[in-house]
Structure formats: C-alpha cells, structure tokens
Tab-separated table of N, CA and C and ligand atoms in Angstrom:
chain	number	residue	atom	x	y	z
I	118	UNK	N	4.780	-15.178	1.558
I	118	UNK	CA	4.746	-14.559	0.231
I	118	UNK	C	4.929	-15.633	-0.829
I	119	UNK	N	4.439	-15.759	-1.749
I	119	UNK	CA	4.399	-16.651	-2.926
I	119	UNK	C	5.404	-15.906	-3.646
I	120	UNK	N	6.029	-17.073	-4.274
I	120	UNK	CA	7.604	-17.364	-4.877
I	120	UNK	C	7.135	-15.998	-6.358
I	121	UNK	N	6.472	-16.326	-7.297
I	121	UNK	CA	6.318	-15.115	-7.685
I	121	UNK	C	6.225	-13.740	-7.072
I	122	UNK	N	5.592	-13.463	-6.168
I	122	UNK	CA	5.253	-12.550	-5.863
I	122	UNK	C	6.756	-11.828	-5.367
I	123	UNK	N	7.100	-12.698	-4.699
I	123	UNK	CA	8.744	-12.439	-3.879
I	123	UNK	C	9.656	-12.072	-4.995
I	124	UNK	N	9.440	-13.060	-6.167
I	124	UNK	CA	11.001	-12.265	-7.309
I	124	UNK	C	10.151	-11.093	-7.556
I	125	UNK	N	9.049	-11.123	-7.919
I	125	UNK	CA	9.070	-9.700	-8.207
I	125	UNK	C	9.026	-8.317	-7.515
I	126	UNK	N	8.971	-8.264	-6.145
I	126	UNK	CA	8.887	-7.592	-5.124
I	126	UNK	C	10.882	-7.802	-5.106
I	127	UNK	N	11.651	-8.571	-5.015
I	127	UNK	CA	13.116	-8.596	-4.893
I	127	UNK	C	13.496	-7.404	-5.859
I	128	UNK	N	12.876	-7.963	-7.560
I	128	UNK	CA	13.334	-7.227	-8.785
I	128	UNK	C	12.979	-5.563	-7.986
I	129	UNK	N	12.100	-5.013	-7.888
I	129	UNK	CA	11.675	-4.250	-8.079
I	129	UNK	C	12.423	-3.244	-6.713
I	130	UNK	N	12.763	-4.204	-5.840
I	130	UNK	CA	13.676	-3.795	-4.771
I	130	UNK	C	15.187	-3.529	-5.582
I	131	UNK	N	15.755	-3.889	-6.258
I	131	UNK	CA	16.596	-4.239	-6.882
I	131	UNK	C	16.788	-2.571	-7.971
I	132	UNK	N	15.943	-2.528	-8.557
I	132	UNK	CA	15.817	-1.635	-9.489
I	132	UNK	C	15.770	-0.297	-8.508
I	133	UNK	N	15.178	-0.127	-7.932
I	133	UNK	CA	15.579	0.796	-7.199
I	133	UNK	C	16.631	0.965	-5.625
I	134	UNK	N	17.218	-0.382	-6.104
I	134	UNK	CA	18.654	0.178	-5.464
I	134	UNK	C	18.299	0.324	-3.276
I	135	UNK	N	17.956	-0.672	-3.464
I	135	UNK	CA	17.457	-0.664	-1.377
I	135	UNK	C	17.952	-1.625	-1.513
I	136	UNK	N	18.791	-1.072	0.377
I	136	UNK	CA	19.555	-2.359	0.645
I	136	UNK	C	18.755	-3.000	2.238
I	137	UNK	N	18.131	-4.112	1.772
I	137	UNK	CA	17.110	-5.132	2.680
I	137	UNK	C	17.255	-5.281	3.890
I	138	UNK	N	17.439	-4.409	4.760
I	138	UNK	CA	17.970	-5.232	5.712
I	138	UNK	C	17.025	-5.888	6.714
I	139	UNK	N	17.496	-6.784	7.878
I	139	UNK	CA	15.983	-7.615	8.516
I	139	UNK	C	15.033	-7.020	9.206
I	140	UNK	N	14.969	-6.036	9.336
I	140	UNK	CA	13.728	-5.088	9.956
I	140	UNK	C	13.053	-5.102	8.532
I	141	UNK	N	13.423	-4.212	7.455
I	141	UNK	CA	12.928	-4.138	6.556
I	141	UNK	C	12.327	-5.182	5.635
I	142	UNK	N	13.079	-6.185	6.202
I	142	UNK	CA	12.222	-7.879	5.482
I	142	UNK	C	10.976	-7.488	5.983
I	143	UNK	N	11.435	-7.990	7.610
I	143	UNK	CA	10.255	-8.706	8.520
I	143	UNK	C	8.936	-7.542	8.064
I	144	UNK	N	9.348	-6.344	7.873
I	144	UNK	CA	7.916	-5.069	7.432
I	144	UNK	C	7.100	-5.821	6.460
I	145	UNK	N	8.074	-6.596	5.653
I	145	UNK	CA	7.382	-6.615	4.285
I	145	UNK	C	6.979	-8.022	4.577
I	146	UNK	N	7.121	-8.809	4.865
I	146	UNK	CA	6.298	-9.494	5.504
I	146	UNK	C	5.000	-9.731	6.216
I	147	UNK	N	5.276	-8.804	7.415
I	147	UNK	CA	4.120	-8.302	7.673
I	147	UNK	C	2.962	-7.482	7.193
I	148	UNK	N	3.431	-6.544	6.022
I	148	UNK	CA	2.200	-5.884	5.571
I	148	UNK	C	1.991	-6.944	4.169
I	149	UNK	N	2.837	-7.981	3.910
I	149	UNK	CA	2.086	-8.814	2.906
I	149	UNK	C	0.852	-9.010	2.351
I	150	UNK	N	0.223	-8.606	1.252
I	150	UNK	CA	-1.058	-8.913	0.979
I	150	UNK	C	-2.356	-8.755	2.244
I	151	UNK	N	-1.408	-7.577	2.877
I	151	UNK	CA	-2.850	-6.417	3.867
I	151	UNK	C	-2.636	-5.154	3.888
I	152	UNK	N	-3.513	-4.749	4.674
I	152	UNK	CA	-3.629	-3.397	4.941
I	152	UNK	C	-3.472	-3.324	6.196
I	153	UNK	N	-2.812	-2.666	6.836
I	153	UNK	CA	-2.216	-2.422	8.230
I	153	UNK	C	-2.547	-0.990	8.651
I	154	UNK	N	-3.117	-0.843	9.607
I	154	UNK	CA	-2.734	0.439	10.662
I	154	UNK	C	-1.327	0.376	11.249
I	155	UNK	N	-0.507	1.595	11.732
I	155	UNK	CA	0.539	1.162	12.612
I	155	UNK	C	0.438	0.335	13.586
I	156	UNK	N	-0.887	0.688	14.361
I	156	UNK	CA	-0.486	0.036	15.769
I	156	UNK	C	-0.228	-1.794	15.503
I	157	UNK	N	-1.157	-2.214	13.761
I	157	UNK	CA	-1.126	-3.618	13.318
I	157	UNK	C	0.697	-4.085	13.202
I	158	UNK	N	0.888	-3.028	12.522
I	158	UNK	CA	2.628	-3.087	11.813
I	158	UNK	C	3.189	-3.347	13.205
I	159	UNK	N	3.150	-2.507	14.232
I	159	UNK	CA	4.184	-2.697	15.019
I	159	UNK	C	3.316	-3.556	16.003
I	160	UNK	N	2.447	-4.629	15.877
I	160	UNK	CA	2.401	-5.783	16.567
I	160	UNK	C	3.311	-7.008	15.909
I	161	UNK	N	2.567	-6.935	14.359
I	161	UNK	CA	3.743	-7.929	13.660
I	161	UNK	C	5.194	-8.091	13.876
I	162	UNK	N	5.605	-6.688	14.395
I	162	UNK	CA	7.327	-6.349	14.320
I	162	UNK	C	7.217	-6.971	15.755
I	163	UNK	N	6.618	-6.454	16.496
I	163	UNK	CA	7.196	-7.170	17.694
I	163	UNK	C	7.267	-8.413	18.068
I	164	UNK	N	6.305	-9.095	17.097
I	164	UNK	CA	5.728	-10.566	17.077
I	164	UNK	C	7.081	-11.231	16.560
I	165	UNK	N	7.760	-10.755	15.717
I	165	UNK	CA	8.990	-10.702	15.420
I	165	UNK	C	10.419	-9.969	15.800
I	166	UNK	N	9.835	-9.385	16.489
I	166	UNK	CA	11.360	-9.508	17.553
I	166	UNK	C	11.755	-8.272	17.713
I	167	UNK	N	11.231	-7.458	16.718
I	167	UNK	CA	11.513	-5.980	16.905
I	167	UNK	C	11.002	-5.261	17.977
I	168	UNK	N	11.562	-5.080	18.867
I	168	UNK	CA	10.288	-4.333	19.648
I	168	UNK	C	10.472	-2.868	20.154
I	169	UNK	N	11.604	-2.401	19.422
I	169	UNK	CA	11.711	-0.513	19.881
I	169	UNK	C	10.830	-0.044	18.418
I	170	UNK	N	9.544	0.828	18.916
I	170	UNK	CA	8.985	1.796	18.278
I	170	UNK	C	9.460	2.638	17.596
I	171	UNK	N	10.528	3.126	18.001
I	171	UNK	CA	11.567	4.236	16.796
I	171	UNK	C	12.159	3.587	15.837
I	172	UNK	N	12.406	1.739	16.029
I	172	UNK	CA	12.857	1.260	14.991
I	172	UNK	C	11.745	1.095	13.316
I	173	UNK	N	10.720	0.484	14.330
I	173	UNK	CA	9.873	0.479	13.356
I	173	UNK	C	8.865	1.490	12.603
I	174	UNK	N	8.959	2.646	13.149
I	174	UNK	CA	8.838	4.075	12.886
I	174	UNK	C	9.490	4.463	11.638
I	175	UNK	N	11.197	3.982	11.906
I	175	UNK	CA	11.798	4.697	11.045
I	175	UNK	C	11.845	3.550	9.659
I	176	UNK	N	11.778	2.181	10.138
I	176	UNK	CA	11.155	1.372	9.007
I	176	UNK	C	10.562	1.798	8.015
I	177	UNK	N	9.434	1.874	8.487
I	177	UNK	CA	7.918	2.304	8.363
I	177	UNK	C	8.202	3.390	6.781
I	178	UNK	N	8.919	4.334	7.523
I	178	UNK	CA	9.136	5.455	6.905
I	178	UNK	C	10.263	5.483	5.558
I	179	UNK	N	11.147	4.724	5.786
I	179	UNK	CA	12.144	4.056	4.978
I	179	UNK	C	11.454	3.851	3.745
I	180	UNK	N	10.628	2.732	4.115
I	180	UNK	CA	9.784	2.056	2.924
I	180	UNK	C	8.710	3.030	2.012
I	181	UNK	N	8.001	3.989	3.315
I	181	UNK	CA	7.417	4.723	2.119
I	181	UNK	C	7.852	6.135	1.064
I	182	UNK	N	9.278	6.138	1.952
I	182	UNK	CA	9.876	6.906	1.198
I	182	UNK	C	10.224	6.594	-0.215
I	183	UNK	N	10.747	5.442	-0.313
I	183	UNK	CA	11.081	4.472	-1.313
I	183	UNK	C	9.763	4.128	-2.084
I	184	UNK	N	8.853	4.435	-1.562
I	184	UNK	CA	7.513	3.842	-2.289
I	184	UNK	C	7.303	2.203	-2.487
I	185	UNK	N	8.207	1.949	-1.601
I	185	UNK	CA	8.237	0.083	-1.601
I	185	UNK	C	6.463	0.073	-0.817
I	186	UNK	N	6.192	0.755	0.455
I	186	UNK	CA	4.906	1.073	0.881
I	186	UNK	C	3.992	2.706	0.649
I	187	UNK	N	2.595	2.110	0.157
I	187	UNK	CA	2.177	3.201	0.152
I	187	UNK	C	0.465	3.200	1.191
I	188	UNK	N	0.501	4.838	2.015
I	188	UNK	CA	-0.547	4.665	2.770
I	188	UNK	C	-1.623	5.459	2.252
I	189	UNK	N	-2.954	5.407	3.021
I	189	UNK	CA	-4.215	5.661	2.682
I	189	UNK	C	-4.966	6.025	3.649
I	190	UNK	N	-6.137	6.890	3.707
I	190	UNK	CA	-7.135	6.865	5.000
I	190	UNK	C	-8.153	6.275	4.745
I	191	UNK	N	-8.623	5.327	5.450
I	191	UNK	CA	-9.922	4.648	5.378
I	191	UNK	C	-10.792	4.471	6.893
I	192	UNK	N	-11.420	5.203	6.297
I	192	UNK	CA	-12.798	5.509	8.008
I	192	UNK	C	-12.035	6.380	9.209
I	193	UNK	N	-10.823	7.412	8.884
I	193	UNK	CA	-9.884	8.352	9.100
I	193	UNK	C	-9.159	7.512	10.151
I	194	UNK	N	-8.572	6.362	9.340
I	194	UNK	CA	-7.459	5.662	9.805
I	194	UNK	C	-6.561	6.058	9.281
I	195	UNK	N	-5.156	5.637	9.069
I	195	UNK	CA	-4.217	5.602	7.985
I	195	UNK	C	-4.286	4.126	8.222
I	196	UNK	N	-3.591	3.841	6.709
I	196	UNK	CA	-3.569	2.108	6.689
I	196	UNK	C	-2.252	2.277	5.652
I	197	UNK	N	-1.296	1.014	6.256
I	197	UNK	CA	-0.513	0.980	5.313
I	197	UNK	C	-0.420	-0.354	4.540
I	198	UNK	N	0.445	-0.078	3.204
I	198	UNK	CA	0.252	-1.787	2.283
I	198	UNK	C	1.743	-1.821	1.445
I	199	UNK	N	1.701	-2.732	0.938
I	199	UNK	CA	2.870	-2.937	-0.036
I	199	UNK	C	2.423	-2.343	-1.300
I	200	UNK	N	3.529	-1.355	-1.990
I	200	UNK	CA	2.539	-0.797	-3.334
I	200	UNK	C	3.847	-1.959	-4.440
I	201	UNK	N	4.629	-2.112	-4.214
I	201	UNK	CA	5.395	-2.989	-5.302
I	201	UNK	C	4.858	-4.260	-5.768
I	202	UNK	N	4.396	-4.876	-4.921
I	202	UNK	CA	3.874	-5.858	-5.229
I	202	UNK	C	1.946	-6.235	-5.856
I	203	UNK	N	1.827	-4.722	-5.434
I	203	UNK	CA	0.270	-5.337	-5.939
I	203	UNK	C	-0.144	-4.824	-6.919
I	204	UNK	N	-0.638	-5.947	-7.925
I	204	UNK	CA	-1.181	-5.864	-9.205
I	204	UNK	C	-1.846	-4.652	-9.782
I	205	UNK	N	-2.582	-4.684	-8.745
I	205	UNK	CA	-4.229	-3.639	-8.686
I	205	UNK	C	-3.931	-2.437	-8.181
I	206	UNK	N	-2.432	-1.760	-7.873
I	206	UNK	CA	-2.576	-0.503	-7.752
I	206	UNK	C	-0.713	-0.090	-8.147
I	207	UNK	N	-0.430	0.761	-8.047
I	207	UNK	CA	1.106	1.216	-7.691
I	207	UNK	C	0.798	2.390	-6.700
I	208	UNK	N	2.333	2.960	-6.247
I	208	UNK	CA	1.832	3.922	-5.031
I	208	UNK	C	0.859	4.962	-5.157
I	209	UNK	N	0.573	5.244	-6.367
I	209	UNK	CA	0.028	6.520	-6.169
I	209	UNK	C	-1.640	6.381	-7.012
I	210	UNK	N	-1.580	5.303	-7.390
I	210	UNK	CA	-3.020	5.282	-7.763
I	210	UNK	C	-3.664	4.069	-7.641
I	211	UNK	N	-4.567	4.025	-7.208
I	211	UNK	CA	-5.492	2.638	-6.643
I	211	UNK	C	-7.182	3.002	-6.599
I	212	UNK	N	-7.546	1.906	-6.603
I	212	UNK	CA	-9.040	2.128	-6.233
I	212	UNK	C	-9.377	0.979	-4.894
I	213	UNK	N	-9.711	1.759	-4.077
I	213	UNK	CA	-9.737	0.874	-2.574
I	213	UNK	C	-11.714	0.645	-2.327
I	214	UNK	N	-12.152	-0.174	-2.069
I	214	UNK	CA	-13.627	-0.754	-1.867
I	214	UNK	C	-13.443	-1.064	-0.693
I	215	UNK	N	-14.254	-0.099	-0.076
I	215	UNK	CA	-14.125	-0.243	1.802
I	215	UNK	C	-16.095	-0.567	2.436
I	216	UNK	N	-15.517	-1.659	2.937
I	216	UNK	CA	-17.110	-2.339	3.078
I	216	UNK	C	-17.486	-2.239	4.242
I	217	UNK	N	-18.044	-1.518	4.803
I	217	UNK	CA	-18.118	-1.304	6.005
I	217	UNK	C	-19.240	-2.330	7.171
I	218	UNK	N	-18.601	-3.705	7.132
I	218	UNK	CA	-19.178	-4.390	8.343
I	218	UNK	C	-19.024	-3.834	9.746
I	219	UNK	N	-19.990	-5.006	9.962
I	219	UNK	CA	-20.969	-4.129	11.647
I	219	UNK	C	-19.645	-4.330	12.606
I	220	UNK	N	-18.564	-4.950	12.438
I	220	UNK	CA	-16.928	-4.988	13.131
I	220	UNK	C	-16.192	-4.560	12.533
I	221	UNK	N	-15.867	-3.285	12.412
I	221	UNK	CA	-14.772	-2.451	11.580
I	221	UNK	C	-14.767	-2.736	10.176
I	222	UNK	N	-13.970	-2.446	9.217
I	222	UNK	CA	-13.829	-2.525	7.780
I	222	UNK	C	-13.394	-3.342	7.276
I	223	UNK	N	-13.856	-3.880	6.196
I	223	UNK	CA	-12.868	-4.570	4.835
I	223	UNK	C	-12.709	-3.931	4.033
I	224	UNK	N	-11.212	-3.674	3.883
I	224	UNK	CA	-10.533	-3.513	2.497
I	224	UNK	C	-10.118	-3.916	1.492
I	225	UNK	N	-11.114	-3.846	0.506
I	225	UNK	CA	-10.893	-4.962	-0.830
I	225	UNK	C	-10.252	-3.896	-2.059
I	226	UNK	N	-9.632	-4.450	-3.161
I	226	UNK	CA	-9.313	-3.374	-3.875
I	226	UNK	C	-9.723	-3.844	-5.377
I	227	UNK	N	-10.154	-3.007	-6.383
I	227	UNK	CA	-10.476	-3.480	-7.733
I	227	UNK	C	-9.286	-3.157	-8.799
I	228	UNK	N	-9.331	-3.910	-9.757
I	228	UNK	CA	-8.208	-4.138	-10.859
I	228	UNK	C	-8.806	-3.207	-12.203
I	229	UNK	N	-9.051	-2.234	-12.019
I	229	UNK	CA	-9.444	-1.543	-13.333
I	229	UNK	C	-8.626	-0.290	-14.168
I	230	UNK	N	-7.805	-1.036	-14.674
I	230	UNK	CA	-6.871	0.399	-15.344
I	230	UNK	C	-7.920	1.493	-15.826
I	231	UNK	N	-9.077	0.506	-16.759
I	231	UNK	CA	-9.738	1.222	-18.061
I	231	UNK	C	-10.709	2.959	-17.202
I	232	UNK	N	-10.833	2.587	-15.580
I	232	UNK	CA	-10.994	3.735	-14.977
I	232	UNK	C	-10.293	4.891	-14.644
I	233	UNK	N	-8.794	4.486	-14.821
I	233	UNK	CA	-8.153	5.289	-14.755
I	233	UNK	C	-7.853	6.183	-16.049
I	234	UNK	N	-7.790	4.987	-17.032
I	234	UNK	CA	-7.935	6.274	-18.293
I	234	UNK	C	-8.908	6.903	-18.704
I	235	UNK	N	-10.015	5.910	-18.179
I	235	UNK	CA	-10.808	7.616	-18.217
I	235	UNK	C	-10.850	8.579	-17.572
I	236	UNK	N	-10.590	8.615	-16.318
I	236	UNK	CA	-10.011	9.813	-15.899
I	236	UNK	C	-9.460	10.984	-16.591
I	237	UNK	N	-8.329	10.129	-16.711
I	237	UNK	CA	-6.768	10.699	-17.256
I	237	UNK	C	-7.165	11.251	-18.813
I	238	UNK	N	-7.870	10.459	-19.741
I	238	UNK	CA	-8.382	10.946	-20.615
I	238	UNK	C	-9.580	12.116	-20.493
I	239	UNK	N	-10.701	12.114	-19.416
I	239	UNK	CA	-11.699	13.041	-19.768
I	239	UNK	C	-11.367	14.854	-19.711
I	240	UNK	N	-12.183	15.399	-20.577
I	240	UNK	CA	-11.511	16.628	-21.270
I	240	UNK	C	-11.294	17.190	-20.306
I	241	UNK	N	-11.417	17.817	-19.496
I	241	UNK	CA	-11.073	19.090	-18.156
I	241	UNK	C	-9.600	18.623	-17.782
I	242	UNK	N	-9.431	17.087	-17.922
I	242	UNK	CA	-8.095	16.695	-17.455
I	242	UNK	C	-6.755	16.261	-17.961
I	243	UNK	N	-7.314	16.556	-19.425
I	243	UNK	CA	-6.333	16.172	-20.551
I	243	UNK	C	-5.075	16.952	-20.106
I	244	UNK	N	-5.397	18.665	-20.231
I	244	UNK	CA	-4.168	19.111	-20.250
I	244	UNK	C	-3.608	19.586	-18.534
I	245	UNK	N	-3.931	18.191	-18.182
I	245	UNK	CA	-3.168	18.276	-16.470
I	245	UNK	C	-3.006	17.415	-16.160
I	246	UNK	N	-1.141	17.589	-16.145
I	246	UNK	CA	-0.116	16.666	-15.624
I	246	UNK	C	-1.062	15.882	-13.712
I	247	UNK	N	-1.399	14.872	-14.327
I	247	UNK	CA	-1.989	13.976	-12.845
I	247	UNK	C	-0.378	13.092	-11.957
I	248	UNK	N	-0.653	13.416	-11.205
I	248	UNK	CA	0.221	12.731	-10.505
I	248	UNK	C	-0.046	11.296	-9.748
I	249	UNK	N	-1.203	11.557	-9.201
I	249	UNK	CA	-2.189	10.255	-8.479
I	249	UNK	C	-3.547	10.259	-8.436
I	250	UNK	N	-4.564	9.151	-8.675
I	250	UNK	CA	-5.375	9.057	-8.799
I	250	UNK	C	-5.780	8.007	-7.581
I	251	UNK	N	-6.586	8.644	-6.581
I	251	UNK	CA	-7.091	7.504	-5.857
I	251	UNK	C	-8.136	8.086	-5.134
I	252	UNK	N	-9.143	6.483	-5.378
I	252	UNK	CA	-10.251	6.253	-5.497
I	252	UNK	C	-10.938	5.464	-4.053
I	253	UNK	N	-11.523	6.001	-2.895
I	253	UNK	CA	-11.993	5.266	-2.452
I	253	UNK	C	-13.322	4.898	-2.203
I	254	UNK	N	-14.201	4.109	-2.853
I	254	UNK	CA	-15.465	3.300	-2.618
I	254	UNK	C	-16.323	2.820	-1.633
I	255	UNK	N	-17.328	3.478	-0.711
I	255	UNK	CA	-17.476	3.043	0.767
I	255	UNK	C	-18.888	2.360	0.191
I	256	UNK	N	-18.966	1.447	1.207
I	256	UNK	CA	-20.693	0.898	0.957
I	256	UNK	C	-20.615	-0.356	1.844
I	257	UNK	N	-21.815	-1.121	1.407
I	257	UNK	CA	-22.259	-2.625	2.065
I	257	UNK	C	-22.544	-3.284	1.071
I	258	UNK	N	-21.823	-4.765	1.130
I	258	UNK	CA	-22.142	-5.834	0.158
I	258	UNK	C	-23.378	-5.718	0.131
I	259	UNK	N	-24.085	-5.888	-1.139
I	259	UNK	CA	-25.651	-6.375	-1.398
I	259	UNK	C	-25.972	-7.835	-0.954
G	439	ZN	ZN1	-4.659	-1.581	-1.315
C-alpha cells in the first residue's frame, strides 16, 4: 500500500472507531487495490498464515459491515474490494467497467462524479432519497 494511501485508509479507520487487529490488516492488504472473489481472499489469508475459514469469513464480514469493504456481482460472481480507500467509488456507489477477455474478466473502474449527479439530479429522481448508485459496464476493449 502506498504511504498515502495507508494514512488515509488508517484516518478513515480511525474515524470510524475499528480496532485493527492482524487478521483484519492482513484482509486489507490483500484486497489492496483489487477485486477479490472469496475463494481469492482466503488464498491471500492463508498465504499469510490465516488458515481457518470461519476466521476469515468472519473477517470478511467485519469489514463489510463497517463498510471498510464493499462487494459487487460481476459475471454472477461476488467480488470483494476496499471501499475506503478508493478514489473512484465509496461503498455504495461506483461505476465498475467489466471487460470481458477470452480468460475471465477485468475489472477496471471509472472516476466520474459528474454521472452521478446526473442521476441524482434527473427529474423522476429528484424527489427520491437514493441511497446507492451502481453502475456496471460490460463490453470489449475496441
Ligand atoms: Zn471497484
């Protein structure tokens, strides 16, 4: 994790009051700047030392309770990611670009607030409280 990225992923741990402990590092570590299926998460954990499934289960779950992680379905996977730390989305709203090469998927994600307010702004949706907005994009690079 890059030294920025880490204070601000600490702060933000901080502000909401979680107490770190080393399972819960090593998670965040591992889903660092990816997208994970479980069965990915709990290779990393074991790669690291964790290796009971109920631990990292209840990890898992810890974090997205907290919204430190937030998950998604892509090609009716679930995938999980860090939502504190990334720029381009928070937990509940993102736009995910899923590219579907001839070996499973890439998950790329785009940085566009100005889509979200339009959303959030267009008339049918003005007067409704949105909670999350998410967007996922399937196709093939040109
Ligand atoms: Zn993402």
């Amino acid at each position: 994790m890059s030294q920025a990225i880490k204070e601000r992923f600490y702060k933000g741990v901080k502000k909401h009051n979680l107490r770190m402990t080393k399972p819960r590092k090593a998670m965040v570590e591992v889903l660092d700047n990816k997208h994970l299926t479980f069965k990915e998460i709990l290779k990393g954990m074991q790669d690291r030392g964790y290796l009971n499934v109920q631990t990292v289960y209840n990890t898992l779950y810890f974090l997205l309770d907290q919204k430190v992680v937030c998950e998604s379905f892509f090609n009716d996977l679930k995938y999980y990611e860090l939502s504190l730390t990334n720029q381009n989305h928070d937990a509940n709203s993102h736009i995910h670009l899923i590219d579907t090469v001839d070996e499973g998927i890439s998950i790329k994600e785009i940085y566009a607030p100005e889509i979200f307010e339009f959303i959030k702004n267009y008339d049918e949706l003005r007067k409704f409280d949105i909670d999350s907005i998410k967007i996922v994009i399937e196709g093939k690079e040109k």
